[in-house]
């Protein structure tokens, strides 16, 4: 279970830019008001990306499909970008560590970009006969994903491996006619339906997150169970007993009354490194609208203590911090205790890497507090699918609540649609010049 | 050669928060003034991390050492954090692609953190007899790096591989007594001297960047040559002819007169993904002091168009953007042209991944401009060691100039030192409780 400590968000001295008690109380009232409507909508299934955590049937249906798809594969390349990719990256980090290791089979590579150098590097180093492609695009019109899959089709064909391309590809897209859907149908590639009511950045509990998770032999039911626990508490308990409701109240007050324009998420667990990227999209795309918005920053403890903390502590007081960390035995379970014969390293003797990591998190928390920066902590006593599910649900609800408080529709992304249109215009113009 | 286009930093309409011509002119005068002193200091060798780009002898001496160190290794694990790691990550991305691939031999893994889960994952998947450790800590007192190396020593010993640990480890640290130096000397591990006048985040042209680069079979002389070209121009040409001097003038004016608090670096080349992280440390740690500072943000084109661009375009106008991209033939050199029989994809037909990438960069540039966001472009017609050297020098000089303009010493990081002290206090307290 995740535990939230917001004590560090309150003003503790003249320099501290955090909350007064009264700010939070006022904000809690506002959250109460907007929560009523949100709860009602959730119960009436207006947000299937949340309520899907109660389902199990879809997972049962998925099992045989994935067994057939992945059982002979050494490598799976996920083609997709943004919300089609970040959820999958985040869940598979539980197995792979979150720092770019590809040691387990099948290896999962998330090819988000269209840089030809990168694609060639990857294609030239995998065995194409044992490589699967998982192609994800909600609309079926995402240029980058289509360009990736068209390029791959060509590369496979050049090596006379088209039958493997067709057999080893799995497409996830909406059940309507689209370039991706037509492409898959034309070639006879298996297509699964992307729920049209589940937007990319909110899709981690759907097929989009579950397929990579299941390909990595992790447990989808546990992930959903974690999500359900946080959702259920929000639906049935008071605002102060629900971590995302209380969190949203505090963050909203900090933003509106203390001019906090940036929110830093800083996990002290490598496996949560992609979670920071997932959160960054969720917060930025959902809340950055109409001149409003708060810039999400993904930091990593301890790494960014040596890269960003100088600015965080001593620069402008425009940030709120959320530290994520393991607590209790699991955090220290590494048995290799440190030892040196060096008197200057006495402080490390008999400690482990895990305990040093905790001490650094503690030191960062205290330093932020002392320097007057608002900081909260989310902690958990293990990190598995269930806790990850809780974290996903926590931040999705917090984002929805913030959006409602800010009077922004958190489910759209109008400005990005314009870029997509412009890209097509430039490409068409470029072709005319040719 | 890198080419800078600052036209998008100027106000083009009522909504645009960019510069007036007069702002830039005023700022250029200020840069002129501070540049005189800086140039003088550089010529008098007060900044060896810049002037080292003129040296070649140290590289000649390094060659045989590295041949002996790396020739039988399949894997090299770099132990170090912040400035001891990011430069190496950035240069080796030229070979490895910048997105976490480890296909070439020797594979280079940069283990920045002390998460025991990650370390165990890595150690359990490499052949320790063929694994080298490159340990980098300027002071020789960095807790994380010491904890890493002590843990590794123990793990190697548990497998009766201590002789390999000793033979395959190379330490880079200052030539003074320190825990790391004493550790190496006690075991008889080879130590190379870290120049005491070269701070971590400015160390990429020194051993710290060169060793990983050379282990990846890249050319150190070309890297330095690129750096030299940008340095020489700054020393001998006018402010407007030097990309970092003109850049600093524009960014300073935007910060002081337009309230721009965040600077987004967005490469449209995967190989520059770690460059964004390197820049992020350089800018944050150098300029985040005394309540001043600007938050650096590392974005990736096209990936973050699907994650952050909604906020950038439609959120608060508190950001300046720098796009980095390939120009000319190299950008489009992939031969696999796209083709589909789908009328909705006519715009992609006969295009390549590279041309789509360029079109997206173009669309992003124009969209930012239209939405009133200041944006500049740095472009180059190839990406190799030389151009990377130019980029390093550009941003180091720009940072030094910004620091001088802001009356901040860009070479220190006082707040981080406090965290290091606190961590030791907590560890010592934790031990007492035990």
PDB file of N, CA and C in Angstrom, chain B residues 106-156:
ATOM      1  N   UNK B 106      33.409  -3.359 -26.848  1.00  0.00           N
ATOM      2  CA  UNK B 106      32.829  -3.681 -25.546  1.00  0.00           C
ATOM      3  C   UNK B 106      31.580  -2.853 -25.273  1.00  0.00           C
ATOM      4  N   UNK B 107      30.594  -3.488 -24.615  1.00  0.00           N
ATOM      5  CA  UNK B 107      29.392  -2.758 -24.220  1.00  0.00           C
ATOM      6  C   UNK B 107      29.731  -1.839 -23.059  1.00  0.00           C
ATOM      7  N   UNK B 108      29.230  -0.629 -23.113  1.00  0.00           N
ATOM      8  CA  UNK B 108      29.456   0.306 -22.005  1.00  0.00           C
ATOM      9  C   UNK B 108      28.161   0.516 -21.225  1.00  0.00           C
ATOM     10  N   UNK B 109      28.188   0.156 -19.950  1.00  0.00           N
ATOM     11  CA  UNK B 109      27.049   0.416 -19.061  1.00  0.00           C
ATOM     12  C   UNK B 109      27.439   1.509 -18.069  1.00  0.00           C
ATOM     13  N   UNK B 110      26.628   2.535 -17.975  1.00  0.00           N
ATOM     14  CA  UNK B 110      26.896   3.607 -17.024  1.00  0.00           C
ATOM     15  C   UNK B 110      26.001   3.402 -15.808  1.00  0.00           C
ATOM     16  N   UNK B 111      26.580   2.940 -14.737  1.00  0.00           N
ATOM     17  CA  UNK B 111      25.795   2.637 -13.541  1.00  0.00           C
ATOM     18  C   UNK B 111      25.844   3.849 -12.623  1.00  0.00           C
ATOM     19  N   UNK B 112      24.884   4.736 -12.765  1.00  0.00           N
ATOM     20  CA  UNK B 112      24.954   5.987 -12.009  1.00  0.00           C
ATOM     21  C   UNK B 112      24.416   5.858 -10.592  1.00  0.00           C
ATOM     22  N   UNK B 113      23.473   4.956 -10.416  1.00  0.00           N
ATOM     23  CA  UNK B 113      22.754   4.936  -9.146  1.00  0.00           C
ATOM     24  C   UNK B 113      23.231   3.800  -8.242  1.00  0.00           C
ATOM     25  N   UNK B 114      22.704   3.782  -7.039  1.00  0.00           N
ATOM     26  CA  UNK B 114      23.110   2.775  -6.062  1.00  0.00           C
ATOM     27  C   UNK B 114      21.959   1.854  -5.707  1.00  0.00           C
ATOM     28  N   UNK B 115      20.975   1.758  -6.611  1.00  0.00           N
ATOM     29  CA  UNK B 115      19.852   0.858  -6.352  1.00  0.00           C
ATOM     30  C   UNK B 115      20.368  -0.589  -6.431  1.00  0.00           C
ATOM     31  N   UNK B 116      20.256  -1.351  -5.329  1.00  0.00           N
ATOM     32  CA  UNK B 116      20.820  -2.703  -5.338  1.00  0.00           C
ATOM     33  C   UNK B 116      20.166  -3.607  -6.383  1.00  0.00           C
ATOM     34  N   UNK B 117      18.877  -3.398  -6.673  1.00  0.00           N
ATOM     35  CA  UNK B 117      18.182  -4.198  -7.682  1.00  0.00           C
ATOM     36  C   UNK B 117      18.892  -4.082  -9.036  1.00  0.00           C
ATOM     37  N   UNK B 118      19.208  -2.859  -9.403  1.00  0.00           N
ATOM     38  CA  UNK B 118      19.846  -2.598 -10.694  1.00  0.00           C
ATOM     39  C   UNK B 118      21.239  -3.210 -10.765  1.00  0.00           C
ATOM     40  N   UNK B 119      22.008  -2.989  -9.724  1.00  0.00           N
ATOM     41  CA  UNK B 119      23.375  -3.522  -9.709  1.00  0.00           C
ATOM     42  C   UNK B 119      23.357  -5.038  -9.836  1.00  0.00           C
ATOM     43  N   UNK B 120      22.476  -5.690  -9.098  1.00  0.00           N
ATOM     44  CA  UNK B 120      22.413  -7.153  -9.155  1.00  0.00           C
ATOM     45  C   UNK B 120      21.992  -7.646 -10.537  1.00  0.00           C
ATOM     46  N   UNK B 121      21.005  -6.956 -11.119  1.00  0.00           N
ATOM     47  CA  UNK B 121      20.563  -7.330 -12.456  1.00  0.00           C
ATOM     48  C   UNK B 121      21.747  -7.316 -13.426  1.00  0.00           C
ATOM     49  N   UNK B 122      22.529  -6.266 -13.351  1.00  0.00           N
ATOM     50  CA  UNK B 122      23.657  -6.120 -14.278  1.00  0.00           C
ATOM     51  C   UNK B 122      24.738  -7.169 -14.005  1.00  0.00           C
ATOM     52  N   UNK B 123      25.102  -7.284 -12.751  1.00  0.00           N
ATOM     53  CA  UNK B 123      26.196  -8.198 -12.388  1.00  0.00           C
ATOM     54  C   UNK B 123      25.848  -9.640 -12.749  1.00  0.00           C
ATOM     55  N   UNK B 124      24.576  -9.990 -12.571  1.00  0.00           N
ATOM     56  CA  UNK B 124      24.172 -11.369 -12.861  1.00  0.00           C
ATOM     57  C   UNK B 124      24.087 -11.670 -14.353  1.00  0.00           C
ATOM     58  N   UNK B 125      24.207 -10.663 -15.181  1.00  0.00           N
ATOM     59  CA  UNK B 125      24.057 -10.904 -16.624  1.00  0.00           C
ATOM     60  C   UNK B 125      25.302 -10.623 -17.434  1.00  0.00           C
ATOM     61  N   UNK B 126      26.397 -10.336 -16.781  1.00  0.00           N
ATOM     62  CA  UNK B 126      27.637 -10.145 -17.546  1.00  0.00           C
ATOM     63  C   UNK B 126      28.646 -11.196 -17.099  1.00  0.00           C
ATOM     64  N   UNK B 127      29.607 -11.433 -17.945  1.00  0.00           N
ATOM     65  CA  UNK B 127      30.684 -12.365 -17.621  1.00  0.00           C
ATOM     66  C   UNK B 127      31.757 -11.576 -16.856  1.00  0.00           C
ATOM     67  N   UNK B 128      31.823 -11.801 -15.549  1.00  0.00           N
ATOM     68  CA  UNK B 128      32.687 -10.945 -14.725  1.00  0.00           C
ATOM     69  C   UNK B 128      34.153 -11.013 -15.138  1.00  0.00           C
ATOM     70  N   UNK B 129      34.572 -12.170 -15.650  1.00  0.00           N
ATOM     71  CA  UNK B 129      35.979 -12.264 -16.053  1.00  0.00           C
ATOM     72  C   UNK B 129      36.295 -11.342 -17.224  1.00  0.00           C
ATOM     73  N   UNK B 130      35.283 -11.036 -18.006  1.00  0.00           N
ATOM     74  CA  UNK B 130      35.494 -10.172 -19.168  1.00  0.00           C
ATOM     75  C   UNK B 130      34.856  -8.797 -18.975  1.00  0.00           C
ATOM     76  N   UNK B 131      34.662  -8.431 -17.708  1.00  0.00           N
ATOM     77  CA  UNK B 131      34.034  -7.149 -17.399  1.00  0.00           C
ATOM     78  C   UNK B 131      35.040  -6.214 -16.736  1.00  0.00           C
ATOM     79  N   UNK B 132      35.146  -5.023 -17.267  1.00  0.00           N
ATOM     80  CA  UNK B 132      36.014  -4.026 -16.668  1.00  0.00           C
ATOM     81  C   UNK B 132      35.202  -2.982 -15.924  1.00  0.00           C
ATOM     82  N   UNK B 133      35.834  -2.362 -14.947  1.00  0.00           N
ATOM     83  CA  UNK B 133      35.186  -1.287 -14.202  1.00  0.00           C
ATOM     84  C   UNK B 133      35.989  -0.019 -14.402  1.00  0.00           C
ATOM     85  N   UNK B 134      35.313   1.022 -14.850  1.00  0.00           N
ATOM     86  CA  UNK B 134      35.952   2.324 -14.951  1.00  0.00           C
ATOM     87  C   UNK B 134      35.326   3.170 -13.846  1.00  0.00           C
ATOM     88  N   UNK B 135      36.123   3.519 -12.852  1.00  0.00           N
ATOM     89  CA  UNK B 135      35.601   4.201 -11.664  1.00  0.00           C
ATOM     90  C   UNK B 135      36.037   5.661 -11.709  1.00  0.00           C
ATOM     91  N   UNK B 136      35.067   6.559 -11.734  1.00  0.00           N
ATOM     92  CA  UNK B 136      35.401   7.981 -11.873  1.00  0.00           C
ATOM     93  C   UNK B 136      34.789   8.786 -10.733  1.00  0.00           C
ATOM     94  N   UNK B 137      35.663   9.435  -9.961  1.00  0.00           N
ATOM     95  CA  UNK B 137      35.202  10.396  -8.955  1.00  0.00           C
ATOM     96  C   UNK B 137      36.306  11.414  -8.799  1.00  0.00           C
ATOM     97  N   UNK B 138      36.004  12.657  -9.122  1.00  0.00           N
ATOM     98  CA  UNK B 138      37.031  13.706  -9.058  1.00  0.00           C
ATOM     99  C   UNK B 138      37.653  13.766  -7.663  1.00  0.00           C
ATOM    100  N   UNK B 139      36.792  13.949  -6.666  1.00  0.00           N
ATOM    101  CA  UNK B 139      37.295  14.126  -5.293  1.00  0.00           C
ATOM    102  C   UNK B 139      37.786  12.818  -4.693  1.00  0.00           C
ATOM    103  N   UNK B 140      37.297  11.701  -5.202  1.00  0.00           N
ATOM    104  CA  UNK B 140      37.620  10.408  -4.581  1.00  0.00           C
ATOM    105  C   UNK B 140      36.848  10.182  -3.293  1.00  0.00           C
ATOM    106  N   UNK B 141      35.823  11.025  -3.046  1.00  0.00           N
ATOM    107  CA  UNK B 141      35.039  10.892  -1.814  1.00  0.00           C
ATOM    108  C   UNK B 141      33.540  10.711  -2.083  1.00  0.00           C
ATOM    109  N   UNK B 142      33.126  10.651  -3.343  1.00  0.00           N
ATOM    110  CA  UNK B 142      31.694  10.522  -3.664  1.00  0.00           C
ATOM    111  C   UNK B 142      31.123   9.223  -3.077  1.00  0.00           C
ATOM    112  N   UNK B 143      30.174   9.363  -2.162  1.00  0.00           N
ATOM    113  CA  UNK B 143      29.637   8.198  -1.444  1.00  0.00           C
ATOM    114  C   UNK B 143      29.120   7.126  -2.382  1.00  0.00           C
ATOM    115  N   UNK B 144      28.325   7.544  -3.380  1.00  0.00           N
ATOM    116  CA  UNK B 144      27.695   6.566  -4.262  1.00  0.00           C
ATOM    117  C   UNK B 144      28.747   5.747  -5.003  1.00  0.00           C
ATOM    118  N   UNK B 145      29.731   6.417  -5.533  1.00  0.00           N
ATOM    119  CA  UNK B 145      30.748   5.721  -6.320  1.00  0.00           C
ATOM    120  C   UNK B 145      31.560   4.788  -5.426  1.00  0.00           C
ATOM    121  N   UNK B 146      31.875   5.250  -4.231  1.00  0.00           N
ATOM    122  CA  UNK B 146      32.610   4.395  -3.292  1.00  0.00           C
ATOM    123  C   UNK B 146      31.776   3.184  -2.896  1.00  0.00           C
ATOM    124  N   UNK B 147      30.500   3.413  -2.643  1.00  0.00           N
ATOM    125  CA  UNK B 147      29.626   2.287  -2.285  1.00  0.00           C
ATOM    126  C   UNK B 147      29.538   1.292  -3.429  1.00  0.00           C
ATOM    127  N   UNK B 148      29.459   1.807  -4.657  1.00  0.00           N
ATOM    128  CA  UNK B 148      29.420   0.916  -5.825  1.00  0.00           C
ATOM    129  C   UNK B 148      30.677   0.066  -5.911  1.00  0.00           C
ATOM    130  N   UNK B 149      31.815   0.702  -5.766  1.00  0.00           N
ATOM    131  CA  UNK B 149      33.063  -0.025  -5.995  1.00  0.00           C
ATOM    132  C   UNK B 149      33.330  -1.009  -4.842  1.00  0.00           C
ATOM    133  N   UNK B 150      32.932  -0.637  -3.641  1.00  0.00           N
ATOM    134  CA  UNK B 150      33.095  -1.568  -2.512  1.00  0.00           C
ATOM    135  C   UNK B 150      32.189  -2.786  -2.687  1.00  0.00           C
ATOM    136  N   UNK B 151      30.969  -2.527  -3.172  1.00  0.00           N
ATOM    137  CA  UNK B 151      30.051  -3.642  -3.419  1.00  0.00           C
ATOM    138  C   UNK B 151      30.602  -4.565  -4.502  1.00  0.00           C
ATOM    139  N   UNK B 152      31.095  -3.978  -5.555  1.00  0.00           N
ATOM    140  CA  UNK B 152      31.639  -4.796  -6.644  1.00  0.00           C
ATOM    141  C   UNK B 152      32.830  -5.612  -6.163  1.00  0.00           C
ATOM    142  N   UNK B 153      33.695  -4.989  -5.404  1.00  0.00           N
ATOM    143  CA  UNK B 153      34.858  -5.728  -4.902  1.00  0.00           C
ATOM    144  C   UNK B 153      34.391  -6.994  -4.175  1.00  0.00           C
ATOM    145  N   UNK B 154      33.357  -6.818  -3.342  1.00  0.00           N
ATOM    146  CA  UNK B 154      32.823  -7.933  -2.561  1.00  0.00           C
ATOM    147  C   UNK B 154      32.214  -9.003  -3.479  1.00  0.00           C
ATOM    148  N   UNK B 155      31.428  -8.561  -4.474  1.00  0.00           N
ATOM    149  CA  UNK B 155      30.762  -9.516  -5.365  1.00  0.00           C
ATOM    150  C   UNK B 155      31.781 -10.306  -6.187  1.00  0.00           C
ATOM    151  N   UNK B 156      32.817  -9.637  -6.654  1.00  0.00           N
ATOM    152  CA  UNK B 156      33.864 -10.336  -7.410  1.00  0.00           C
ATOM    153  C   UNK B 156      34.561 -11.352  -6.476  1.00  0.00           C
TER     154      UNK B 156
END
